[in-house]
Amino acid sequence: MNEENLDVTNGCSKVRTGTQNEAALLALMEKTGYNMVQENGQRKFGGPPPGWEGPPPPRGCEVFVGKIPRDMYEDELVPVFERAGKIYEFRLMMEFSGENRGYAFVMYTTKEEAQLAIRILNNYEIRPGKFIGVCVSLDNCRLFIGAIPKEKKKEEILDEMKKVTEGVVDVIVYPSATDKTKNRGFAFVEYESHRAAAMARRKLIPGTFQLWGHTIQVDWADPEKEVDEETMQRVKVLYVRNLMISTTEETIKAEFNKFKPGAVERVKKLRDYAFVHFFNREDAVAAMSVMNGKCIDGASIEVTLAKPVNKESTWRQHLNGQISPNSENLLVFANKEEGHQKTLGKPPSLPARLNGQHSPSPPEIERCTYPLFPGTKLTPISMYSLKSNHFNSAVMHLDYYCNKNNWAPPEYYLYSTTSQDGKVLLVYKIVIPAIANGSQSYFMPDKLCTTLEDAKELAAQFTLLHLGNITLATVVNDGSYPI
């Protein structure tokens, strides 16, 4: 083992003895033929593996592994992950103390192997009572740019971003829901690589950078959710965006039925986008080809296959390392460039970073602060006079939902227990008085939380799903629909 590789083993002597750790890693390297190096707080095993020729595997081949015991290393982890397929590269995040940081990235040689790893190793008991979480690793190449002048066209924004940053591939701009001649005040900028996007973000993030005399706001775009090809092959729902606010469901159904009368089962329109359900997948695919780019009520529409989302299973991934209970977006991933885990969906300091890269949700309501000047006229209002997209938490959504149904407010009952390591764990039971005499007398999630806020938020999320409420699915929608 060369000198650089020898240094890899020395950092763990505080956790296991240097001799034990070095011997275990040496044995792994000798058995597999892989090299191992440590740099920038991470230890790389492979990348490429022995005898590899050609470029690295494409995007979608890497998984994120969370909740790894801090005293577990490659000699134990690699054999477990080899069960799913050939490892191209295994990256274990390391502390200066020699412990690992609790998470790692595993890149396989194919997407199929990565998907298999998620299926067989997510929630896998790696040690007695210790379960790891495995989910897709998101190699984000897209930035959200807010506070863009609404009169700017796509070509102008693209040219300007190419001038100030490198590696720009494309810019996605959405027309305003109410005025199709203007943009929505934000854009998504696609870069050639995650590194190019990260470098651009670092350059633009200070808050003093201006475009066209405006101080722009920059953050990562929330990654678009991945849906496996097998599931997409069964989809018979189309996602239609850029509709006029005034366009009705009846008009949409009539337009999509033109190419084959009776093919459309139903239409669900939400603001300026809609889901068109077909009886047969073949008709949906044909209609997508025919209708994409067509004009309805003067608006040029965009049509794609909708992405199905199983709401129930999404929430139940909570303690598997994939979902943050205090997050509206419910997606956790690790930012490779900065080398630390990042949770998306917490209240950001920028205008709403939309859930998904093709989100049509209205950007007019921004999640940011404005100065309150002395003498500003303030008008008392009720929260129930607002729209649902003014709310950023499931607790508020549930209260709003009950009010809109003329129900009494939800009642929260707090319970606790103690974990094996002495932590106080909390869970809320929610009673909806208006339906308490029905078959469902109360709602309680099957997960415990360590903080009061998380417990209340999780209980509200759980209740909304079981009430059949689609609010959370549609407040920030990226072309996905619940199944």
Short mmCIF file of C-alpha atoms in Angstrom, two decimals:
data_model
loop_
_atom_site.label_atom_id
_atom_site.label_comp_id
_atom_site.label_asym_id
_atom_site.label_seq_id
_atom_site.Cartn_x
_atom_site.Cartn_y
_atom_site.Cartn_z
CA MET A 1 0.00 0.00 0.00
CA ASN A 2 1.50 3.35 -0.99
CA GLU A 3 2.22 6.17 1.43
CA GLU A 4 -0.96 8.06 0.57
CA ASN A 5 -3.05 4.97 1.17
CA LEU A 6 -1.22 4.24 4.42
CA ASP A 7 -2.31 7.65 5.71
CA VAL A 8 -5.91 6.56 5.19
CA THR A 9 -5.74 4.03 7.99
CA ASN A 10 -3.95 6.15 10.55
CA GLY A 11 -6.84 8.51 11.21
CA CYS A 12 -8.96 5.79 12.80
CA SER A 13 -6.58 4.85 15.59
CA LYS A 14 -8.69 6.81 18.08
CA VAL A 15 -11.68 4.62 17.32
CA ARG A 16 -10.12 1.25 16.69
CA THR A 17 -6.46 0.62 17.34
CA GLY A 18 -4.31 1.63 14.39
CA THR A 19 -3.14 -1.93 13.89
CA GLN A 20 -6.66 -3.35 13.83
CA ASN A 21 -7.97 -0.75 11.42
CA GLU A 22 -4.94 -0.82 9.15
CA ALA A 23 -5.03 -4.60 8.95
CA ALA A 24 -8.74 -4.65 8.12
CA LEU A 25 -8.43 -2.04 5.38
CA LEU A 26 -5.29 -3.66 3.97
CA ALA A 27 -7.10 -6.99 3.80
CA LEU A 28 -10.05 -5.37 1.98
CA MET A 29 -7.76 -3.66 -0.55
CA GLU A 30 -5.76 -6.83 -1.13
CA LYS A 31 -8.92 -8.87 -1.65
CA THR A 32 -10.62 -6.42 -4.03
CA GLY A 33 -7.64 -4.78 -5.75
CA TYR A 34 -9.19 -1.33 -5.17
CA ASN A 35 -7.12 1.70 -4.15
CA MET A 36 -8.10 3.91 -1.22
CA VAL A 37 -7.23 7.56 -0.66
CA GLN A 38 -8.38 10.22 1.80
CA GLU A 39 -8.93 13.84 0.80
CA ASN A 40 -11.17 16.76 1.74
CA GLY A 41 -12.81 14.96 4.62
CA GLN A 42 -13.78 11.87 2.70
CA ARG A 43 -12.19 8.51 2.04
CA LYS A 44 -12.47 7.13 -1.49
CA PHE A 45 -12.47 3.41 -2.19
CA GLY A 46 -12.12 2.84 -5.94
CA GLY A 47 -13.26 5.43 -8.44
CA PRO A 48 -12.43 3.81 -10.77
CA PRO A 49 -12.21 0.16 -9.76
CA PRO A 50 -9.39 -2.05 -11.07
CA GLY A 51 -9.44 -2.50 -14.85
CA TRP A 52 -12.11 0.14 -15.47
CA GLU A 53 -12.04 1.70 -18.93
CA GLY A 54 -14.07 4.57 -20.25
CA PRO A 55 -15.99 7.38 -18.49
CA PRO A 56 -17.51 7.11 -14.99
CA PRO A 57 -21.04 5.69 -14.68
CA PRO A 58 -23.86 8.10 -15.64
CA ARG A 59 -26.06 10.04 -13.23
CA GLY A 60 -28.45 7.86 -11.30
CA CYS A 61 -25.86 5.22 -10.38
CA GLU A 62 -25.06 6.62 -6.94
CA VAL A 63 -26.89 6.10 -3.65
CA PHE A 64 -26.69 8.02 -0.39
CA VAL A 65 -26.27 6.00 2.81
CA GLY A 66 -27.27 7.53 6.15
CA LYS A 67 -27.28 6.55 9.83
CA ILE A 68 -24.03 4.57 9.58
CA PRO A 69 -22.59 3.70 13.03
CA ARG A 70 -19.69 6.08 13.64
CA ASP A 71 -17.20 3.26 14.33
CA MET A 72 -17.97 1.31 11.14
CA TYR A 73 -15.61 1.42 8.16
CA GLU A 74 -15.11 0.11 4.64
CA ASP A 75 -14.08 -3.39 5.74
CA GLU A 76 -17.62 -3.89 7.10
CA LEU A 77 -19.56 -1.62 4.75
CA VAL A 78 -18.19 -2.59 1.33
CA PRO A 79 -19.14 -6.29 1.55
CA VAL A 80 -22.70 -5.29 2.45
CA PHE A 81 -23.08 -2.96 -0.54
CA GLU A 82 -21.38 -5.38 -2.93
CA ARG A 83 -24.50 -7.53 -2.56
CA ALA A 84 -26.33 -5.17 -4.90
CA GLY A 85 -23.67 -5.10 -7.62
CA LYS A 86 -20.22 -3.91 -8.64
CA ILE A 87 -19.08 -0.81 -6.76
CA TYR A 88 -17.41 1.86 -8.89
CA GLU A 89 -16.60 4.09 -5.93
CA PHE A 90 -17.38 4.11 -2.21
CA ARG A 91 -16.95 7.46 -0.43
CA LEU A 92 -17.11 7.48 3.36
CA MET A 93 -17.29 10.92 4.99
CA MET A 94 -14.72 11.20 7.81
CA GLU A 95 -14.25 13.30 10.95
CA PHE A 96 -10.81 14.57 11.96
CA SER A 97 -11.10 12.38 15.07
CA GLY A 98 -11.06 9.26 12.89
CA GLU A 99 -14.75 8.42 13.25
CA ASN A 100 -16.92 8.45 10.15
CA ARG A 101 -19.53 11.22 9.88
CA GLY A 102 -22.49 8.87 9.70
CA TYR A 103 -23.00 8.89 5.96
CA ALA A 104 -21.45 7.76 2.69
CA PHE A 105 -21.98 7.64 -1.07
CA VAL A 106 -21.88 4.43 -3.07
CA MET A 107 -21.60 4.65 -6.84
CA TYR A 108 -22.45 1.50 -8.77
CA THR A 109 -21.61 0.75 -12.38
CA THR A 110 -25.28 0.75 -13.48
CA LYS A 111 -28.54 2.43 -12.47
CA GLU A 112 -30.14 -0.99 -11.99
CA GLU A 113 -27.57 -1.89 -9.32
CA ALA A 114 -28.20 1.41 -7.52
CA GLN A 115 -31.97 0.78 -7.54
CA LEU A 116 -31.40 -2.76 -6.25
CA ALA A 117 -29.26 -1.38 -3.41
CA ILE A 118 -32.11 0.92 -2.38
CA ARG A 119 -34.62 -1.94 -2.47
CA ILE A 120 -32.60 -4.47 -0.46
CA LEU A 121 -30.50 -2.26 1.82
CA ASN A 122 -32.76 0.62 2.81
CA ASN A 123 -33.64 0.10 6.50
CA TYR A 124 -31.13 -2.77 6.60
CA GLU A 125 -30.04 -3.81 10.10
CA ILE A 126 -26.29 -3.24 9.72
CA ARG A 127 -25.67 -4.03 13.40
CA PRO A 128 -28.08 -5.21 16.09
CA GLY A 129 -30.60 -2.39 16.54
CA LYS A 130 -28.81 -0.16 13.98
CA PHE A 131 -30.66 0.41 10.70
CA ILE A 132 -29.16 2.32 7.78
CA GLY A 133 -31.09 4.46 5.30
CA VAL A 134 -30.34 4.16 1.59
CA CYS A 135 -31.79 6.46 -1.06
CA VAL A 136 -30.83 7.88 -4.42
CA SER A 137 -28.00 10.43 -4.32
CA LEU A 138 -28.94 13.61 -6.10
CA ASP A 139 -26.18 15.14 -8.18
CA ASN A 140 -27.75 18.57 -8.42
CA CYS A 141 -26.80 20.62 -11.49
CA ARG A 142 -29.51 23.25 -11.23
CA LEU A 143 -29.74 26.61 -9.45
CA PHE A 144 -32.80 28.64 -8.52
CA ILE A 145 -32.38 32.34 -9.42
CA GLY A 146 -34.95 34.65 -7.86
CA ALA A 147 -35.81 38.36 -8.12
CA ILE A 148 -35.39 38.42 -11.90
CA PRO A 149 -37.16 41.31 -13.65
CA LYS A 150 -40.42 39.89 -14.93
CA GLU A 151 -40.12 41.45 -18.38
CA LYS A 152 -36.91 39.53 -19.22
CA LYS A 153 -37.16 36.77 -21.82
CA LYS A 154 -35.46 33.38 -21.68
CA GLU A 155 -32.80 34.37 -24.23
CA GLU A 156 -31.84 37.47 -22.22
CA ILE A 157 -31.55 35.50 -18.98
CA LEU A 158 -29.53 32.74 -20.68
CA ASP A 159 -27.09 35.24 -22.22
CA GLU A 160 -26.63 37.06 -18.92
CA MET A 161 -26.03 33.87 -16.91
CA LYS A 162 -23.46 32.70 -19.46
CA LYS A 163 -21.63 36.01 -19.04
CA VAL A 164 -21.37 35.82 -15.26
CA THR A 165 -20.97 32.04 -14.70
CA GLU A 166 -19.36 29.13 -16.53
CA GLY A 167 -20.84 25.84 -17.67
CA VAL A 168 -24.40 27.06 -18.32
CA VAL A 169 -26.35 24.55 -20.40
CA ASP A 170 -29.90 25.87 -20.30
CA VAL A 171 -32.31 28.22 -18.54
CA ILE A 172 -35.88 27.27 -17.66
CA VAL A 173 -38.27 30.22 -17.42
CA TYR A 174 -42.01 30.01 -16.73
CA PRO A 175 -44.54 32.58 -17.93
CA SER A 176 -46.66 34.27 -15.31
CA ALA A 177 -49.97 32.59 -14.59
CA THR A 178 -51.82 35.86 -15.08
CA ASP A 179 -49.74 37.53 -17.83
CA LYS A 180 -48.11 35.20 -20.35
CA THR A 181 -45.90 38.02 -21.71
CA LYS A 182 -43.98 38.14 -18.41
CA ASN A 183 -41.92 35.60 -16.49
CA ARG A 184 -42.68 34.62 -12.90
CA GLY A 185 -39.74 36.49 -11.41
CA PHE A 186 -37.47 33.46 -11.19
CA ALA A 187 -35.63 30.97 -13.39
CA PHE A 188 -33.83 27.65 -13.11
CA VAL A 189 -30.29 27.57 -14.53
CA GLU A 190 -28.95 24.19 -15.62
CA TYR A 191 -25.18 23.62 -15.52
CA GLU A 192 -23.02 20.97 -17.15
CA SER A 193 -22.03 19.46 -13.80
CA HIS A 194 -22.68 19.68 -10.08
CA ARG A 195 -19.27 21.30 -9.64
CA ALA A 196 -20.06 24.01 -12.21
CA ALA A 197 -23.37 24.72 -10.45
CA ALA A 198 -21.65 24.83 -7.06
CA MET A 199 -18.99 27.26 -8.31
CA ALA A 200 -21.68 29.48 -9.80
CA ARG A 201 -23.64 29.41 -6.55
CA ARG A 202 -20.55 30.42 -4.57
CA LYS A 203 -19.98 33.35 -6.91
CA LEU A 204 -23.58 34.55 -6.80
CA ILE A 205 -24.60 33.71 -3.23
CA PRO A 206 -23.28 36.74 -1.27
CA GLY A 207 -26.46 38.71 -1.99
CA THR A 208 -24.69 41.69 -3.47
CA PHE A 209 -24.54 40.33 -7.02
CA GLN A 210 -26.79 42.22 -9.39
CA LEU A 211 -28.32 41.48 -12.78
CA TRP A 212 -29.98 44.31 -14.68
CA GLY A 213 -29.63 46.46 -11.57
CA HIS A 214 -31.48 43.96 -9.36
CA THR A 215 -29.94 42.07 -6.44
CA ILE A 216 -30.70 38.47 -7.36
CA GLN A 217 -31.33 35.61 -4.95
CA VAL A 218 -29.65 32.26 -5.49
CA ASP A 219 -29.97 28.78 -4.05
CA TRP A 220 -30.02 25.15 -5.12
CA ALA A 221 -33.11 24.14 -7.07
CA ASP A 222 -34.92 21.38 -5.24
CA PRO A 223 -34.13 18.26 -7.28
CA GLU A 224 -36.81 16.66 -9.38
CA LYS A 225 -37.98 13.38 -7.90
CA GLU A 226 -36.89 10.25 -9.71
CA VAL A 227 -39.46 7.67 -10.77
CA ASP A 228 -38.27 4.28 -12.00
CA GLU A 229 -38.84 3.42 -15.65
CA GLU A 230 -41.06 0.44 -14.86
CA THR A 231 -43.50 2.73 -13.03
CA MET A 232 -43.38 5.38 -15.77
CA GLN A 233 -44.24 2.73 -18.37
CA ARG A 234 -47.63 2.33 -16.69
CA VAL A 235 -48.49 6.04 -16.49
CA LYS A 236 -51.60 7.13 -18.39
CA VAL A 237 -51.88 10.65 -16.99
CA LEU A 238 -50.54 13.75 -18.74
CA TYR A 239 -49.22 16.84 -16.97
CA VAL A 240 -50.22 20.02 -18.80
CA ARG A 241 -48.71 23.35 -17.83
CA ASN A 242 -48.81 26.99 -18.97
CA LEU A 243 -52.59 27.06 -19.21
CA MET A 244 -54.60 30.24 -18.87
CA ILE A 245 -56.17 30.75 -15.45
CA SER A 246 -59.53 31.11 -17.16
CA THR A 247 -59.30 27.83 -19.11
CA THR A 248 -61.80 25.30 -17.77
CA GLU A 249 -61.50 21.56 -17.23
CA GLU A 250 -64.24 21.07 -19.81
CA THR A 251 -62.22 22.97 -22.44
CA ILE A 252 -59.09 20.94 -21.70
CA LYS A 253 -60.99 17.66 -21.93
CA ALA A 254 -62.58 18.70 -25.24
CA GLU A 255 -59.21 19.70 -26.72
CA PHE A 256 -57.51 16.45 -25.70
CA ASN A 257 -60.45 14.40 -26.94
CA LYS A 258 -60.15 15.90 -30.42
CA PHE A 259 -57.50 13.48 -31.62
CA LYS A 260 -59.53 10.50 -30.33
CA PRO A 261 -63.06 11.10 -29.01
CA GLY A 262 -63.72 9.50 -25.62
CA ALA A 263 -60.05 8.84 -24.83
CA VAL A 264 -59.97 11.18 -21.82
CA GLU A 265 -61.34 9.82 -18.55
CA ARG A 266 -61.19 13.05 -16.50
CA VAL A 267 -59.28 16.31 -16.03
CA LYS A 268 -58.10 17.94 -12.80
CA LYS A 269 -57.04 21.58 -13.21
CA LEU A 270 -55.11 23.50 -10.55
CA ARG A 271 -54.45 27.17 -11.25
CA ASP A 272 -52.53 27.21 -14.58
CA TYR A 273 -51.72 23.51 -14.87
CA ALA A 274 -53.73 20.31 -15.08
CA PHE A 275 -53.63 16.51 -15.00
CA VAL A 276 -55.38 14.78 -17.90
CA HIS A 277 -56.29 11.17 -17.11
CA PHE A 278 -56.72 8.74 -20.02
CA PHE A 279 -58.39 5.34 -20.10
CA ASN A 280 -55.42 3.84 -21.99
CA ARG A 281 -51.69 4.56 -21.82
CA GLU A 282 -51.33 4.35 -25.61
CA ASP A 283 -53.81 7.19 -26.03
CA ALA A 284 -52.01 9.26 -23.40
CA VAL A 285 -48.65 8.88 -25.17
CA ALA A 286 -50.19 9.70 -28.55
CA ALA A 287 -51.99 12.74 -27.14
CA MET A 288 -48.77 13.99 -25.55
CA SER A 289 -47.07 13.98 -28.93
CA VAL A 290 -49.98 15.67 -30.68
CA MET A 291 -50.84 18.28 -28.03
CA ASN A 292 -47.40 19.44 -26.83
CA GLY A 293 -46.94 23.01 -28.06
CA LYS A 294 -50.58 23.46 -29.10
CA CYS A 295 -52.52 26.60 -28.18
CA ILE A 296 -55.51 26.49 -25.85
CA ASP A 297 -57.29 29.80 -25.25
CA GLY A 298 -54.24 31.61 -26.64
CA ALA A 299 -51.65 29.91 -24.43
CA SER A 300 -48.98 27.57 -25.81
CA ILE A 301 -49.11 24.52 -23.54
CA GLU A 302 -46.40 22.06 -22.50
CA VAL A 303 -47.38 18.41 -22.12
CA THR A 304 -45.41 15.62 -20.44
CA LEU A 305 -46.16 12.34 -18.70
CA ALA A 306 -47.11 12.98 -15.08
CA LYS A 307 -44.95 11.44 -12.38
CA PRO A 308 -46.88 9.25 -9.96
CA VAL A 309 -46.25 9.72 -6.26
CA ASN A 310 -47.49 7.30 -3.63
CA LYS A 311 -48.26 9.73 -0.80
CA GLU A 312 -48.54 7.09 1.89
CA SER A 313 -45.21 5.39 1.15
CA THR A 314 -43.49 8.76 0.82
CA TRP A 315 -44.37 9.70 4.38
CA ARG A 316 -43.52 6.26 5.75
CA GLN A 317 -39.89 6.64 4.70
CA HIS A 318 -39.40 9.08 7.59
CA LEU A 319 -36.85 7.39 9.84
CA ASN A 320 -35.09 5.62 6.98
CA GLY A 321 -32.80 8.60 6.50
CA GLN A 322 -34.72 9.98 3.54
CA ILE A 323 -37.24 12.39 5.03
CA SER A 324 -37.01 15.26 7.46
CA PRO A 325 -40.18 15.47 9.61
CA ASN A 326 -40.06 19.26 9.82
CA SER A 327 -39.77 19.69 6.07
CA GLU A 328 -42.48 20.56 3.60
CA ASN A 329 -40.42 19.23 0.75
CA LEU A 330 -39.54 15.97 2.53
CA LEU A 331 -36.26 15.31 0.81
CA VAL A 332 -32.81 14.88 2.32
CA PHE A 333 -29.65 14.66 0.29
CA ALA A 334 -25.98 15.36 0.73
CA ASN A 335 -24.34 18.27 -0.98
CA LYS A 336 -21.20 16.76 -2.49
CA GLU A 337 -19.38 19.99 -3.11
CA GLU A 338 -19.69 21.23 0.47
CA GLY A 339 -19.28 17.77 1.97
CA HIS A 340 -22.16 17.88 4.43
CA GLN A 341 -25.71 16.68 4.62
CA LYS A 342 -28.31 19.17 3.60
CA THR A 343 -32.05 19.09 4.23
CA LEU A 344 -34.20 20.70 1.62
CA GLY A 345 -37.55 22.21 2.34
CA LYS A 346 -36.85 23.96 5.64
CA PRO A 347 -38.02 27.56 5.55
CA PRO A 348 -35.40 29.21 3.33
CA SER A 349 -34.19 32.77 3.42
CA LEU A 350 -35.03 33.15 -0.25
CA PRO A 351 -38.26 33.22 -2.24
CA ALA A 352 -39.85 29.81 -2.28
CA ARG A 353 -37.46 27.34 -3.83
CA LEU A 354 -39.97 25.26 -5.62
CA ASN A 355 -40.34 21.55 -5.10
CA GLY A 356 -38.93 20.17 -8.30
CA GLN A 357 -37.27 21.72 -11.26
CA HIS A 358 -40.43 22.08 -13.31
CA SER A 359 -42.66 23.47 -10.61
CA PRO A 360 -45.58 25.53 -11.83
CA SER A 361 -46.60 26.76 -8.40
CA PRO A 362 -47.22 30.47 -8.11
CA PRO A 363 -44.08 32.39 -7.11
CA GLU A 364 -45.95 35.57 -6.28
CA ILE A 365 -46.08 34.56 -2.59
CA GLU A 366 -42.48 34.62 -1.41
CA ARG A 367 -41.01 33.08 1.73
CA CYS A 368 -38.76 35.97 2.70
CA THR A 369 -38.81 39.14 4.82
CA TYR A 370 -39.40 42.78 3.94
CA PRO A 371 -38.67 45.87 6.03
CA LEU A 372 -41.55 47.26 8.10
CA PHE A 373 -41.22 51.03 7.85
CA PRO A 374 -42.64 53.37 10.52
CA GLY A 375 -46.07 54.58 9.55
CA THR A 376 -46.83 51.58 7.31
CA LYS A 377 -50.59 50.99 7.30
CA LEU A 378 -51.45 47.52 8.66
CA THR A 379 -54.86 45.91 8.21
CA PRO A 380 -56.12 43.21 10.60
CA ILE A 381 -57.11 40.03 8.74
CA SER A 382 -57.95 36.42 9.53
CA MET A 383 -55.54 33.70 8.48
CA TYR A 384 -58.51 31.93 6.89
CA SER A 385 -58.87 34.73 4.36
CA LEU A 386 -55.50 33.75 2.89
CA LYS A 387 -54.83 31.09 0.31
CA SER A 388 -53.37 27.71 1.30
CA ASN A 389 -50.00 28.49 -0.31
CA HIS A 390 -49.37 31.17 2.33
CA PHE A 391 -48.76 28.38 4.83
CA ASN A 392 -45.42 26.66 5.21
CA SER A 393 -46.27 23.91 7.69
CA ALA A 394 -48.61 20.95 7.86
CA VAL A 395 -49.91 22.19 11.21
CA MET A 396 -51.20 25.37 9.58
CA HIS A 397 -52.49 23.47 6.55
CA LEU A 398 -54.50 21.16 8.81
CA ASP A 399 -56.03 24.07 10.72
CA TYR A 400 -56.84 25.79 7.42
CA TYR A 401 -58.31 22.56 5.99
CA CYS A 402 -60.61 22.09 8.98
CA ASN A 403 -61.80 25.68 8.80
CA LYS A 404 -62.57 25.44 5.08
CA ASN A 405 -64.69 22.35 5.80
CA ASN A 406 -66.51 24.22 8.60
CA TRP A 407 -65.04 21.84 11.18
CA ALA A 408 -63.84 22.65 14.69
CA PRO A 409 -60.05 23.03 14.98
CA PRO A 410 -57.99 19.83 15.35
CA GLU A 411 -57.23 18.72 18.91
CA TYR A 412 -53.65 17.67 19.74
CA TYR A 413 -52.83 15.22 22.55
CA LEU A 414 -49.17 14.74 23.46
CA TYR A 415 -47.63 11.41 24.55
CA SER A 416 -44.07 10.44 25.38
CA THR A 417 -41.84 7.44 25.98
CA THR A 418 -38.14 6.93 26.68
CA SER A 419 -35.71 5.41 24.20
CA GLN A 420 -33.13 2.77 25.08
CA ASP A 421 -30.45 5.45 25.30
CA GLY A 422 -32.53 7.60 27.66
CA LYS A 423 -33.94 10.15 25.20
CA VAL A 424 -37.47 11.46 25.65
CA LEU A 425 -39.44 10.64 22.50
CA LEU A 426 -42.68 12.39 21.60
CA VAL A 427 -45.76 11.72 19.51
CA TYR A 428 -49.04 13.60 19.06
CA LYS A 429 -52.48 12.07 18.65
CA ILE A 430 -54.85 14.27 16.66
CA VAL A 431 -58.62 14.20 17.01
CA ILE A 432 -60.82 15.92 14.43
CA PRO A 433 -64.04 16.52 16.37
CA ALA A 434 -66.20 16.68 13.25
CA ILE A 435 -65.37 13.10 12.27
CA ALA A 436 -64.49 11.65 15.68
CA ASN A 437 -67.56 9.43 15.68
CA GLY A 438 -66.69 7.84 12.37
CA SER A 439 -64.52 4.82 11.59
CA GLN A 440 -61.35 6.88 12.15
CA SER A 441 -61.60 8.37 15.65
CA TYR A 442 -58.05 9.74 15.81
CA PHE A 443 -54.82 10.02 13.83
CA MET A 444 -51.37 9.12 15.18
CA PRO A 445 -48.18 8.55 13.15
CA ASP A 446 -46.12 5.43 13.79
CA LYS A 447 -42.92 7.43 14.33
CA LEU A 448 -41.61 9.22 17.43
CA CYS A 449 -39.70 12.51 17.42
CA THR A 450 -37.17 14.13 19.73
CA THR A 451 -38.61 17.64 19.53
CA LEU A 452 -42.10 18.97 20.16
CA GLU A 453 -42.20 20.87 16.88
CA ASP A 454 -41.26 17.83 14.80
CA ALA A 455 -43.81 15.63 16.60
CA LYS A 456 -46.62 18.09 15.94
CA GLU A 457 -45.62 18.61 12.31
CA LEU A 458 -45.38 14.88 11.63
CA ALA A 459 -48.78 14.23 13.22
CA ALA A 460 -50.37 16.96 11.09
CA GLN A 461 -48.74 15.58 7.93
CA PHE A 462 -49.99 12.10 8.77
CA THR A 463 -53.52 13.37 9.42
CA LEU A 464 -53.70 15.35 6.18
CA LEU A 465 -52.74 12.30 4.17
CA HIS A 466 -55.38 10.14 5.81
CA LEU A 467 -58.01 12.80 5.31
CA GLY A 468 -57.34 12.53 1.59
CA ASN A 469 -56.27 16.16 1.49
CA ILE A 470 -54.34 17.01 -1.66
CA THR A 471 -53.15 20.40 -0.39
CA LEU A 472 -49.58 19.30 0.32
CA ALA A 473 -49.33 17.59 -3.02
CA THR A 474 -50.43 20.66 -4.93
CA VAL A 475 -49.02 23.65 -3.08
CA VAL A 476 -45.66 23.05 -4.72
CA ASN A 477 -46.27 20.68 -7.57
CA ASP A 478 -43.72 19.48 -10.12
CA GLY A 479 -45.86 17.43 -12.43
CA SER A 480 -46.43 14.67 -9.87
CA TYR A 481 -49.80 13.38 -8.89
CA PRO A 482 -50.87 11.21 -5.96
CA ILE A 483 -51.77 7.58 -6.55
#
